[in-house]
Structure formats: structure tokens, C-alpha cells
Coordinates of C-alpha atoms in Angstrom, one line a residue:
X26 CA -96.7 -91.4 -56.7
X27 CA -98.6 -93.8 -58.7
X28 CA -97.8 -97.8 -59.0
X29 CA -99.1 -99.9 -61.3
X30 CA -102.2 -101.1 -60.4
X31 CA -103.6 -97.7 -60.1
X32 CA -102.9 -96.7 -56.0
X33 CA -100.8 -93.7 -55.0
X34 CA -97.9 -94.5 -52.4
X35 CA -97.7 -92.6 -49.5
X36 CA -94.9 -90.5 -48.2
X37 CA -93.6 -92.1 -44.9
X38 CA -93.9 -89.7 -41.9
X39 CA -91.4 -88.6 -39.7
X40 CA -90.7 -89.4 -36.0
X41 CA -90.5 -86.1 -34.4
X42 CA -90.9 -87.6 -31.0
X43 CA -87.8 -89.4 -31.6
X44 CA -85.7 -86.5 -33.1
X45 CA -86.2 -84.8 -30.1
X46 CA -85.3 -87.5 -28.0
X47 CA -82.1 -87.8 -29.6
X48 CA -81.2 -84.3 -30.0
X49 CA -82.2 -83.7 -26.4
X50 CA -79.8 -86.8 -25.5
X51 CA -77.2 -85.1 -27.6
X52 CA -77.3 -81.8 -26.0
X53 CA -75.4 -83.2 -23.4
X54 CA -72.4 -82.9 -25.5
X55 CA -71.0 -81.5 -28.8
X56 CA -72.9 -83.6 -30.7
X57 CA -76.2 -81.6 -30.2
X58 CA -75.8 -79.3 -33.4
X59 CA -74.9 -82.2 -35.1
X60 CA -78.2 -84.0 -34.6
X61 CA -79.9 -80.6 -34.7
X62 CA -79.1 -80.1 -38.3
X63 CA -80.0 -83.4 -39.3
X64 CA -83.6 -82.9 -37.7
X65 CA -83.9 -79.7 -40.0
X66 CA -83.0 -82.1 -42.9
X67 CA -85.3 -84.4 -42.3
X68 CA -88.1 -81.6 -41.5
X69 CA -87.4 -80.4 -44.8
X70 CA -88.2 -83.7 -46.3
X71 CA -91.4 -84.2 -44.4
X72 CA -94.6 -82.8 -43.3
X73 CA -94.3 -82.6 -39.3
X74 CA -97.6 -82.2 -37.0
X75 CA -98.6 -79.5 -34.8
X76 CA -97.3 -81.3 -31.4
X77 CA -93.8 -81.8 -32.7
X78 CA -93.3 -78.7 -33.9
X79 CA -94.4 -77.4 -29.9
X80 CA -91.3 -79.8 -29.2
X81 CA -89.2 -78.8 -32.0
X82 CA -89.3 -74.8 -30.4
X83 CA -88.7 -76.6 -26.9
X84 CA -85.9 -78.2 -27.7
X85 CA -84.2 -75.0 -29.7
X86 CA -84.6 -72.9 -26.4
X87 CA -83.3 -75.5 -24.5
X88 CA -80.8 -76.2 -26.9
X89 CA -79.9 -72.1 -26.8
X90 CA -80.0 -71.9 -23.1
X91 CA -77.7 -74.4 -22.4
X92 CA -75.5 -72.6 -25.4
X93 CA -75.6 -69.8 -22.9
X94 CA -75.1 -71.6 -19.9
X95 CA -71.5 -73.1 -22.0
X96 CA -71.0 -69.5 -23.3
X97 CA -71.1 -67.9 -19.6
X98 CA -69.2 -71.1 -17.5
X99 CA -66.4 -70.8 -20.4
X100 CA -66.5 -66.8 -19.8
X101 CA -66.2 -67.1 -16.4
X102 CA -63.5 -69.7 -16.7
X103 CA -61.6 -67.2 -19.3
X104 CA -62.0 -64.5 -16.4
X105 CA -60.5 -66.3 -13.5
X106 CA -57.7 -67.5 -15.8
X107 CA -57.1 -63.9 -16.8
X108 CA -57.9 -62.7 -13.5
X109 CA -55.4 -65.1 -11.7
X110 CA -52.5 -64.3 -14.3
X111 CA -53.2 -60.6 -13.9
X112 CA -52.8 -61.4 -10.1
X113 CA -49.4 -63.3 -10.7
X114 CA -48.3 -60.3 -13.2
X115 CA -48.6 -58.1 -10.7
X116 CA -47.3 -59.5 -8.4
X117 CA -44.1 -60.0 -9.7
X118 CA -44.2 -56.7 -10.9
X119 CA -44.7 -55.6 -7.6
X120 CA -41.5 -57.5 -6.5
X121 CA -39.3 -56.4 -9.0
X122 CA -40.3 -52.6 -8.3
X123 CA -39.5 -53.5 -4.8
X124 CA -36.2 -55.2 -5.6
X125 CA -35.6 -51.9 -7.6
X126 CA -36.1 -49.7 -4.4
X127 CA -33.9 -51.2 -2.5
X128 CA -31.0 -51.3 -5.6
X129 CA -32.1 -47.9 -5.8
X130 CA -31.9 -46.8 -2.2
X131 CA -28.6 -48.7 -1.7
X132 CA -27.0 -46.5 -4.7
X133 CA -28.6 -43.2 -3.6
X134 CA -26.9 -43.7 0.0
X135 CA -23.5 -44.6 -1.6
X136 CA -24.1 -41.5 -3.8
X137 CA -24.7 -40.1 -0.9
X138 CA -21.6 -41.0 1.1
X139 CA -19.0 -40.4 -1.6
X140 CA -20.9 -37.0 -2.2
X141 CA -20.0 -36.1 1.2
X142 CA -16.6 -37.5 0.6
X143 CA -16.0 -35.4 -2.2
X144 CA -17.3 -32.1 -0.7
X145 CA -15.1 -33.1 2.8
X146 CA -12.2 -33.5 0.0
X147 CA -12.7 -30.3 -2.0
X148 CA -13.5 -28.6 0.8
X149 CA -10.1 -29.3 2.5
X150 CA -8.3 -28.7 -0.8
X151 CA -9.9 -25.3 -1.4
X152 CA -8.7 -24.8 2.1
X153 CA -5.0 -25.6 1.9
X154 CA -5.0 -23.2 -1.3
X155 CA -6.8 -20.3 0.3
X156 CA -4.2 -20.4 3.1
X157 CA -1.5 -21.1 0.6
X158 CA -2.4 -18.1 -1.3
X159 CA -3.0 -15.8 1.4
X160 CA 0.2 -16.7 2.7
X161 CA 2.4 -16.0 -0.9
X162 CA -0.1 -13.1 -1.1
X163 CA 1.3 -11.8 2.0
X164 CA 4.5 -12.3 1.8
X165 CA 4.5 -10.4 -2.2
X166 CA 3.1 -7.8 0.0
X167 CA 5.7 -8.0 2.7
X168 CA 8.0 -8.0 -0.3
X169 CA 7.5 -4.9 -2.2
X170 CA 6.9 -2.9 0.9
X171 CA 10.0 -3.6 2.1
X172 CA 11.9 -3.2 -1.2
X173 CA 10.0 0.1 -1.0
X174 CA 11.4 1.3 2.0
X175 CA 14.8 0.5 1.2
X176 CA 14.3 2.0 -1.9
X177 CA 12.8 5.5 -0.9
X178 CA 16.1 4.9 1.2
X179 CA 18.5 4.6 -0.6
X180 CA 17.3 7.4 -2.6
X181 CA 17.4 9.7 0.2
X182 CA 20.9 8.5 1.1
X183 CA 21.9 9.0 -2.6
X184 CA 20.7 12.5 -2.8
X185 CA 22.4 13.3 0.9
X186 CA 26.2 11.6 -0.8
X187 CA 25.9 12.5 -4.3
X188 CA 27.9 16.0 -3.4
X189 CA 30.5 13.4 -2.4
X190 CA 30.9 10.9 -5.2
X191 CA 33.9 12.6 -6.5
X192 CA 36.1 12.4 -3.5
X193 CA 34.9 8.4 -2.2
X194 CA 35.9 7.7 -6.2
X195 CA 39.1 9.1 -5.8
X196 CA 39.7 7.2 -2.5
X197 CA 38.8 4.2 -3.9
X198 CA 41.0 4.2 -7.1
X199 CA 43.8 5.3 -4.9
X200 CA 43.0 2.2 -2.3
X201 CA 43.2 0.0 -5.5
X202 CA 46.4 1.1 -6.6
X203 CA 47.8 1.2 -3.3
X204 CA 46.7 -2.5 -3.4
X205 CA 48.2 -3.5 -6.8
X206 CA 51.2 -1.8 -7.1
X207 CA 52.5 -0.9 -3.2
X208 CA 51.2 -4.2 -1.5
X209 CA 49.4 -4.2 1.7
X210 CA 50.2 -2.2 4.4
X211 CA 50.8 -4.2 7.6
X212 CA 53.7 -6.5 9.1
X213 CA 52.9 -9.1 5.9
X214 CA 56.1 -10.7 4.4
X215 CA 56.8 -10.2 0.9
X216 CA 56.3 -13.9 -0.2
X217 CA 52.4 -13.4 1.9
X218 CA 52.3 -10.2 -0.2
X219 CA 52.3 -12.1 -3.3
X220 CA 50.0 -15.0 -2.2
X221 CA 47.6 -12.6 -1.8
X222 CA 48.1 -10.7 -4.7
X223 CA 47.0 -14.1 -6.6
X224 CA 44.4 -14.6 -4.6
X225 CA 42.8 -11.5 -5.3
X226 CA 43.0 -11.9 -9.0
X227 CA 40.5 -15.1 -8.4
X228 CA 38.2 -13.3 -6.2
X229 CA 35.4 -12.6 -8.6
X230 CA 33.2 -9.3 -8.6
X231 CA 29.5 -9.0 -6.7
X232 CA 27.2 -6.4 -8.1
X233 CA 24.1 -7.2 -6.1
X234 CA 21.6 -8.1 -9.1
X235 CA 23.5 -10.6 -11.0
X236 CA 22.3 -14.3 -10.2
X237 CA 25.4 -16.1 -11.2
X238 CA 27.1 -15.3 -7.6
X239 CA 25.5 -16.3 -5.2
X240 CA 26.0 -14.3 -2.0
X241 CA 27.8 -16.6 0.1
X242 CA 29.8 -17.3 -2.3
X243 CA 31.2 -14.1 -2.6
X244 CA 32.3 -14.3 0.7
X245 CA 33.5 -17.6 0.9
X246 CA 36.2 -16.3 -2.2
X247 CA 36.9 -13.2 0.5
X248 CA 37.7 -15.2 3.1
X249 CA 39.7 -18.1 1.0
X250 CA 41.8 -15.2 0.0
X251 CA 43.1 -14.1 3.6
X252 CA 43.2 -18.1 4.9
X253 CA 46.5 -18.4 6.5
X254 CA 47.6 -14.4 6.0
X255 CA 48.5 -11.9 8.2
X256 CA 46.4 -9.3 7.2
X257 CA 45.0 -5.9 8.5
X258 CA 40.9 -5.2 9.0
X259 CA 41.7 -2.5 7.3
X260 CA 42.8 -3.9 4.5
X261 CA 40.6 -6.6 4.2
X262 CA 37.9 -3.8 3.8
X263 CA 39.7 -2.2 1.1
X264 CA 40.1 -5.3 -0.9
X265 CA 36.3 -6.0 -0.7
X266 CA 35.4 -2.6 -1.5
X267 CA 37.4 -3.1 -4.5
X268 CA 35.6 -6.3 -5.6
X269 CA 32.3 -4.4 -5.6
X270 CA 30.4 -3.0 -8.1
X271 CA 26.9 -2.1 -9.4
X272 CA 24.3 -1.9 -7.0
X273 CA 26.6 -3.5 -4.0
X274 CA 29.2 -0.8 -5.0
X275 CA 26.9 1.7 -4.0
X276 CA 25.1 0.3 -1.4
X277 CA 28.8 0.0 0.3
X278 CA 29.8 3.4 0.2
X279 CA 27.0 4.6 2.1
X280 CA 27.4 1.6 4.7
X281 CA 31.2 1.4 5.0
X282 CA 30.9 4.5 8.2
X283 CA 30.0 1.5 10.0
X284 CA 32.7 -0.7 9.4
X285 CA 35.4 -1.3 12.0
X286 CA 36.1 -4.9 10.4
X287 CA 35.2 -7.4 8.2
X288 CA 33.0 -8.7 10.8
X289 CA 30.6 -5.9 10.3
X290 CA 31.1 -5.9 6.6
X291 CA 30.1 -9.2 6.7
X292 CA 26.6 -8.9 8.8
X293 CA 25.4 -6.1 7.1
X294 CA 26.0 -7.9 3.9
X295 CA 24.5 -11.2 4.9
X296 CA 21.5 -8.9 6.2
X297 CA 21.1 -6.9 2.9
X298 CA 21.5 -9.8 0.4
X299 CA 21.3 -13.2 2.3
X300 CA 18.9 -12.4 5.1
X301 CA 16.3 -14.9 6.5
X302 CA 13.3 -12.8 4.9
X303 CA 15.2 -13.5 1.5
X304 CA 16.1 -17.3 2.1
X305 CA 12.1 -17.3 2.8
X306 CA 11.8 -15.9 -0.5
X307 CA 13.8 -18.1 -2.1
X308 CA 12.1 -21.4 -0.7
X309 CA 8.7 -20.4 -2.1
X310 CA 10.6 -19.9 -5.2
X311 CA 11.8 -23.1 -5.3
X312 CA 8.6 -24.7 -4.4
X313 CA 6.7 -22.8 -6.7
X314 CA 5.2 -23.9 -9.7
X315 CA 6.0 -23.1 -13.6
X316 CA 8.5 -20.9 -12.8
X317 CA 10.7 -21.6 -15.5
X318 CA 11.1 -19.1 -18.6
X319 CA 12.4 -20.0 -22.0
X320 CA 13.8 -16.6 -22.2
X321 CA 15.8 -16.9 -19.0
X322 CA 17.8 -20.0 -20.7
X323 CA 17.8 -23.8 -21.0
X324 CA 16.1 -26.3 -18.4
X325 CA 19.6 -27.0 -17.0
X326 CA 20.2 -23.4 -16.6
X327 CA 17.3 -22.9 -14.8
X328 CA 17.9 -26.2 -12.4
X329 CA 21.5 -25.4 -12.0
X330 CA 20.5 -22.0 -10.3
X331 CA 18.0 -23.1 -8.2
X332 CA 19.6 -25.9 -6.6
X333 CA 22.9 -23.6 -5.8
X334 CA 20.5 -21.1 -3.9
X335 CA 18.7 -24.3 -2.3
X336 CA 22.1 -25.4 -1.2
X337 CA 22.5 -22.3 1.0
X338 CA 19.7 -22.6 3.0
X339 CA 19.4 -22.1 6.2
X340 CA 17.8 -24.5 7.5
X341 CA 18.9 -26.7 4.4
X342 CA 16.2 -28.4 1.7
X343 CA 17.0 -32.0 1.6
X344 CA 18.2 -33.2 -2.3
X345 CA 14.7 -35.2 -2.6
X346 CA 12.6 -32.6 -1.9
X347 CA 15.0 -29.9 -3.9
X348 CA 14.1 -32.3 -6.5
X349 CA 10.5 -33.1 -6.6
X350 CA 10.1 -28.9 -5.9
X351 CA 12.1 -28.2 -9.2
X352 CA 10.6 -30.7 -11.6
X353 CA 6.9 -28.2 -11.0
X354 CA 9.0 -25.8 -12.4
X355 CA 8.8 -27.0 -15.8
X356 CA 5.7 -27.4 -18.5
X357 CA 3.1 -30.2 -17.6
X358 CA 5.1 -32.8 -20.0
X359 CA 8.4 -32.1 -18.9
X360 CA 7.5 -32.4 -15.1
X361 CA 5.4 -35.7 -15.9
X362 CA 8.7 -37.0 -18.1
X363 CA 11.0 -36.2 -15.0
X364 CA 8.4 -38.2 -12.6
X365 CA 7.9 -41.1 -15.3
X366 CA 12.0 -41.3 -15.4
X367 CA 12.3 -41.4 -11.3
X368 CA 14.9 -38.8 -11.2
X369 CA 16.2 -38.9 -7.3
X370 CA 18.8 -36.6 -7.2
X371 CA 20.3 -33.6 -8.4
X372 CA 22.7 -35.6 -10.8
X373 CA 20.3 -37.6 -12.3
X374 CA 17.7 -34.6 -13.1
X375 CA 20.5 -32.3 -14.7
X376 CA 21.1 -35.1 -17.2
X377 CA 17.9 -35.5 -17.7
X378 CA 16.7 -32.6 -18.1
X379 CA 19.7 -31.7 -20.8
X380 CA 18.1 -35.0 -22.3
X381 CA 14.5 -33.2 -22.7
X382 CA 15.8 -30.0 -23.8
X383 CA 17.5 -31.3 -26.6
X384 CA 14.7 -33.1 -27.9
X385 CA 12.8 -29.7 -27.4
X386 CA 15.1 -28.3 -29.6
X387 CA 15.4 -30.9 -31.9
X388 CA 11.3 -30.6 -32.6
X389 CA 11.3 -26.8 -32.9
X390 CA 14.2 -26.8 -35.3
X391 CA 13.9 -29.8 -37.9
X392 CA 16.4 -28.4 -40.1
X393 CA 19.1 -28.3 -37.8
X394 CA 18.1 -31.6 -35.0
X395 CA 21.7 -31.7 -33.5
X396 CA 22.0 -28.1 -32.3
X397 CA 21.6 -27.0 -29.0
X398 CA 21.5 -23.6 -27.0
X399 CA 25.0 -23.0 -26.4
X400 CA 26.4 -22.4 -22.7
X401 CA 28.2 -18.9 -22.4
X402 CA 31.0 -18.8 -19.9
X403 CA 32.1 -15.1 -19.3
X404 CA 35.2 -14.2 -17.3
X405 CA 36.0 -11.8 -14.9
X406 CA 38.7 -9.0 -14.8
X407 CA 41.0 -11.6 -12.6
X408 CA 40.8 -13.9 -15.1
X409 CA 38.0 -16.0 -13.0
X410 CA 36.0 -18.7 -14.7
X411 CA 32.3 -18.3 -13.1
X412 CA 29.5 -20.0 -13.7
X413 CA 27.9 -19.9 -17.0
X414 CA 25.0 -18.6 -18.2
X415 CA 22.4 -19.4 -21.1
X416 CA 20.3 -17.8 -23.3
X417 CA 19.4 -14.1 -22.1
X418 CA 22.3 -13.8 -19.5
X419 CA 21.2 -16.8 -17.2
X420 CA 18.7 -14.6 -15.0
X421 CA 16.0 -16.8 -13.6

């Protein structure tokens, strides 16, 4: 650059010895790229000499190395950080999964237990019905082979009397009207001759299959018609042979060869229709389960007929467990209906029951909610009023 008297002015030369100074100064810090780039300003602007370049390259490497140095302390600072988090990661980890094993040994031995409960449970239940079953099996079994027997029996006995129905017919239509119209034949006095011609009119035919008299029943009306009468064995005999029919009709003519008196009458009878194998019979009945048929009648029906057989038990059911054993007898909601109402005697369930069959009806039959199965009442030849029946006869 030229001035005006003719001399050029020369460029003012840089420091470098200084900018190295304070760039190496600076390195301590963040500074030092700061002050770098301002050196490569200033180089730009200046010639440098040989020597500071030699210090310009010393001070780059150093100024890199220590960038490396920073670089690796805050990579191994990083590290440890991650390092020690890792550490405290897993570690919890590891305490959870431990907390876990116990929860999940704790459940598996409750599992465990009430596993074996269970099996100890079913076990026993699968028991009591095996033994249960066996034991009805058994006694079907029992059942039809003696009903077998007695039926190849009475067969034979038929076949050996049937050359002889004529003539036991004939004696027994002239016992009858030796009964009605002559009187009975001992030392009875006129006015006892007519008590028991009443009484007999009440006394209510047995024919062995029917269900609406009950065995002992049928003798109970025998024996309230004698009460307080002089009367002959004989005659006693003649009056129950005529208040037989069906089935017991014939099962009486072959028997009566053994008859002296109404005692032995009155065995055999209790053994051929009451015995203990049948009152067995009966009880399982009764503590069976759905056991009731629509086509046998109403629920009331059904109940009624039960609980008169339960009642001549020997040994007796008590009403409670008559009860509770009748209400299986029903469908699922009708049993569950009877439990829900705490029915606890026979009064109570009848009217109850009655309750549940109308509403039965009432849902099967919109059109017509208010009627119900009508209760048939049939009369005998006497003029007796038994026990009635329902739909198909009454037969349970």
C-alpha cells in the first residue's frame, strides 16, 4: 500500500508465539476451539514463519489428544453409569423374579392341597354312589328273582286248580249269600247280626295290584268290622274271602287249605303283600329320586301315596325325613321351590305342592289358567268312599 510521499506500508506480522500461548492456555477448558478458530482467522490474514507453523501442528495434536483424552474419560464415565444402572436393573429384576417364586410356590402348594382335597372329596362321593348303586342294583335283582319264583308258582299252582275253578266259585257265591241273606252262623244275636251286616258294606275290596289300599289297611277295615262281635273263625274267613278279588282273589284260593283262622289268614297276607322285603322296597322308593310321573297323576297324588305307605313302616320314617325324601321326587325346580319355601311337614308340602301344580297347569294351558286336574273319587260296591285317585287311575 502506497502513502503519499511515495513509501509502501507494511503489513503488521502476527504473533504466533503468542497464539499458541493462549490457545495452549485455553485448552484447559472449553474455550480452546474458541481461540483455535480465531488463530485460523488471523493465519488467514497474515503470512506466518516456518517456526510457528512447527507450533501451530504441535498445538493441533495436542489440542486432538486431549479431545481424545475428554472423548474416552466421558466414555468411560457413560459406561460405569450404564454399567451401574444395568447392575441396579437387574437387580431388582432379580428380586421381583424371586418375589414371584415364592407367590408362585405358595399358589402351586395351595393348588396342590385343595387338589388333594378335591380328589379325597370325589373320591368318597364316587364311593358312596358305587355302594349305593350296587346296593339298589342288588336288591332290583333280589326283586325280580323273587317275583319270578312266585310267579313260575303260581302258575304251576294255577295249572294244578284250574280243573277246580268251577266248584271253589260255586262255594264262594254260596258263602256270600249265606252271608247276606241267612246271617252268620254261630251263637250271634240278631241285633250283632245286623251290626255286622253294616260293617261289612264299609269294608272295601283288595285286589292285590291296586295302590289306593294299602295293605294294612285292608285289614284294619277286617278287623274294625268284628270289634266287639261274637263271631266264628270260620266265618271271619268267609267274609274276607268275599272282600277279595283280582290277583288276591286268586292268590287266596290256593292259600286258604292252610287256614284254621284269621290268624293265619292274616300272616300269610302280611307275608305276601306287606312283608319286610317289600317295606325295603318301599323305603328306597321313597328315598329315591325323580320318581314322580305326570302320567301317574298330580304332585299331590303322588305325595299323598307315598307318605300313606311311609306311614306303615316298620320301623317308621320320621315326618322330616318323609319329607325332605319326597321333595327329590319331583323335577329340579319343583324340589328347589319346596326347599326355598321350608316345607317341614306333611301338611305344609301337600299345600304346597297343590300350589306348584296349579301354576304348572296354569303355564301349559294359557287359555284356560284356572283349571286344574280334577280328583276322581270312585266307590265301592258297599257304598265306600276310598281314597281318590288322579289322572291315569292314581298308580304311582
Amino acid at each position: 500500500m502506497k502513502l503519499r510521499s511515495g513509501k509502501i506500508k507494511e503489513e503488521p506480522k502476527m504473533d504466533v508465539t503468542k497464539e499458541v500461548s493462549a490457545i495452549t492456555e485455553n485448552m484447559e477448558d472449553n474455550s480452546a476451539c474458541t481461540s483455535f478458530h480465531g488463530m485460523e482467522e488471523t493465519l488467514r490474514t497474515s503470512t506466518p514463519k516456518g517456526d510457528d507453523i512447527g507450533k501451530l501442528v504441535n498445538v493441533i495434536q495436542l489440542m486432538s489428544q486431549q479431545i481424545e483424552q475428554k472423548i474416552e474419560q466421558q466414555s468411560q464415565e457413560t459406561k460405569q453409569k450404564i454399567e451401574q444402572q444395568a447392575q441396579e436393573t437387574e437387580q431388582k429384576i432379580t428380586e421381583k423374579i424371586d418375589h414371584q417364586s415364592e407367590k408362585l410356590k405358595q399358589i402351586q402348594l395351595s393348588f396342590k392341597e385343595a387338589n388333594k382335597q378335591l380328589r379325597k372329596e370325589v373320591e368318597q362321593q364316587i364311593g358312596d354312589q358305587r355302594e349305593e348303586c350296587n346296593y339298589r342294583a342288588n336288591t332290583v335283582l333280589n326283586i325280580c328273582d323273587g317275583r319270578w319264583k312266585q310267579l313260575v308258582e303260581t302258575q304251576e299252582k294255577v295249572k294244578e286248580l284250574s280243573s277246580g275253578v268251577t266248584e271253589i266259585e260255586t262255594k264262594i257265591q254260596n258263602t256270600i249269600r249265606e252271608i247276606q241273606h241267612v246271617g252268620i252262623r254261630s251263637n250271634t244275636s240278631s241285633g250283632e247280626v245286623f251290626k255286622m251286616s253294616d260293617s261289612i258294606k264299609l269294608i272295601p275290596e283288595f285286589d292285590g295290584q291296586s295302590k289306593v289300599m294299602q295293605p294294612l289297611e285292608f285289614l284294619k277295615f277286617l278287623e274294625n268290622a268284628w270289634k266287639n262281635v261274637n263271631i266264628t273263625e270260620e266265618n271271619k274267613l268267609n267274609i274276607t274271602m268275599r272282600k277279595l278279588s283280582g290277583s288276591a282273589k286268586m292268590w287266596a284260593d290256593i292259600s286258604n287249605t292252610d287256614w284254621n283262622c284269621f290268624e293265619n289268614f292274616k300272616q300269610d297276607f302280611m307275608e305276601q303283600y306287606w312283608s319286610q322285603k317289600i317295606q325295603d322296597e318301599v323305603r328306597m322308593k321313597i328315598m329315591g329320586h325323580r320318581e314322580y310321573q305326570s302320567r301317574n297323576g298330580n304332585y299331590v297324588d303322588h305325595a299323598r301315596y307315598w307318605i300313606k305307605q311311609a306311614m306303615h313302616l316298620n320301623p317308621p320314617m320320621e315326618e322330616r325325613q318323609i319329607v325332605n325324601s319326597l321333595s327329590k321326587h319331583y323335577p329340579k325346580e319343583v324340589e328347589r321351590a319346596l326347599v326355598s319355601a321350608g316345607v317341614k311337614n306333611k301338611k305344609e308340602m301337600l299345600e304346597k305342592l297343590d300350589e306348584l301344580y296349579k301354576v304348572d297347569q296354569r303355564r301349559s294351558n294359557p287359555r284356560n289358567q284356572e283349571r286344574v286336574n280334577a280328583v276322581e273319587y270312585h266307590t265301592d260296591r258297599g257304598g265306600h268312599r276310598g281314597a281318590y285317585r288322579g289322572r291315569g287311575g292314581g298308580g304311582f
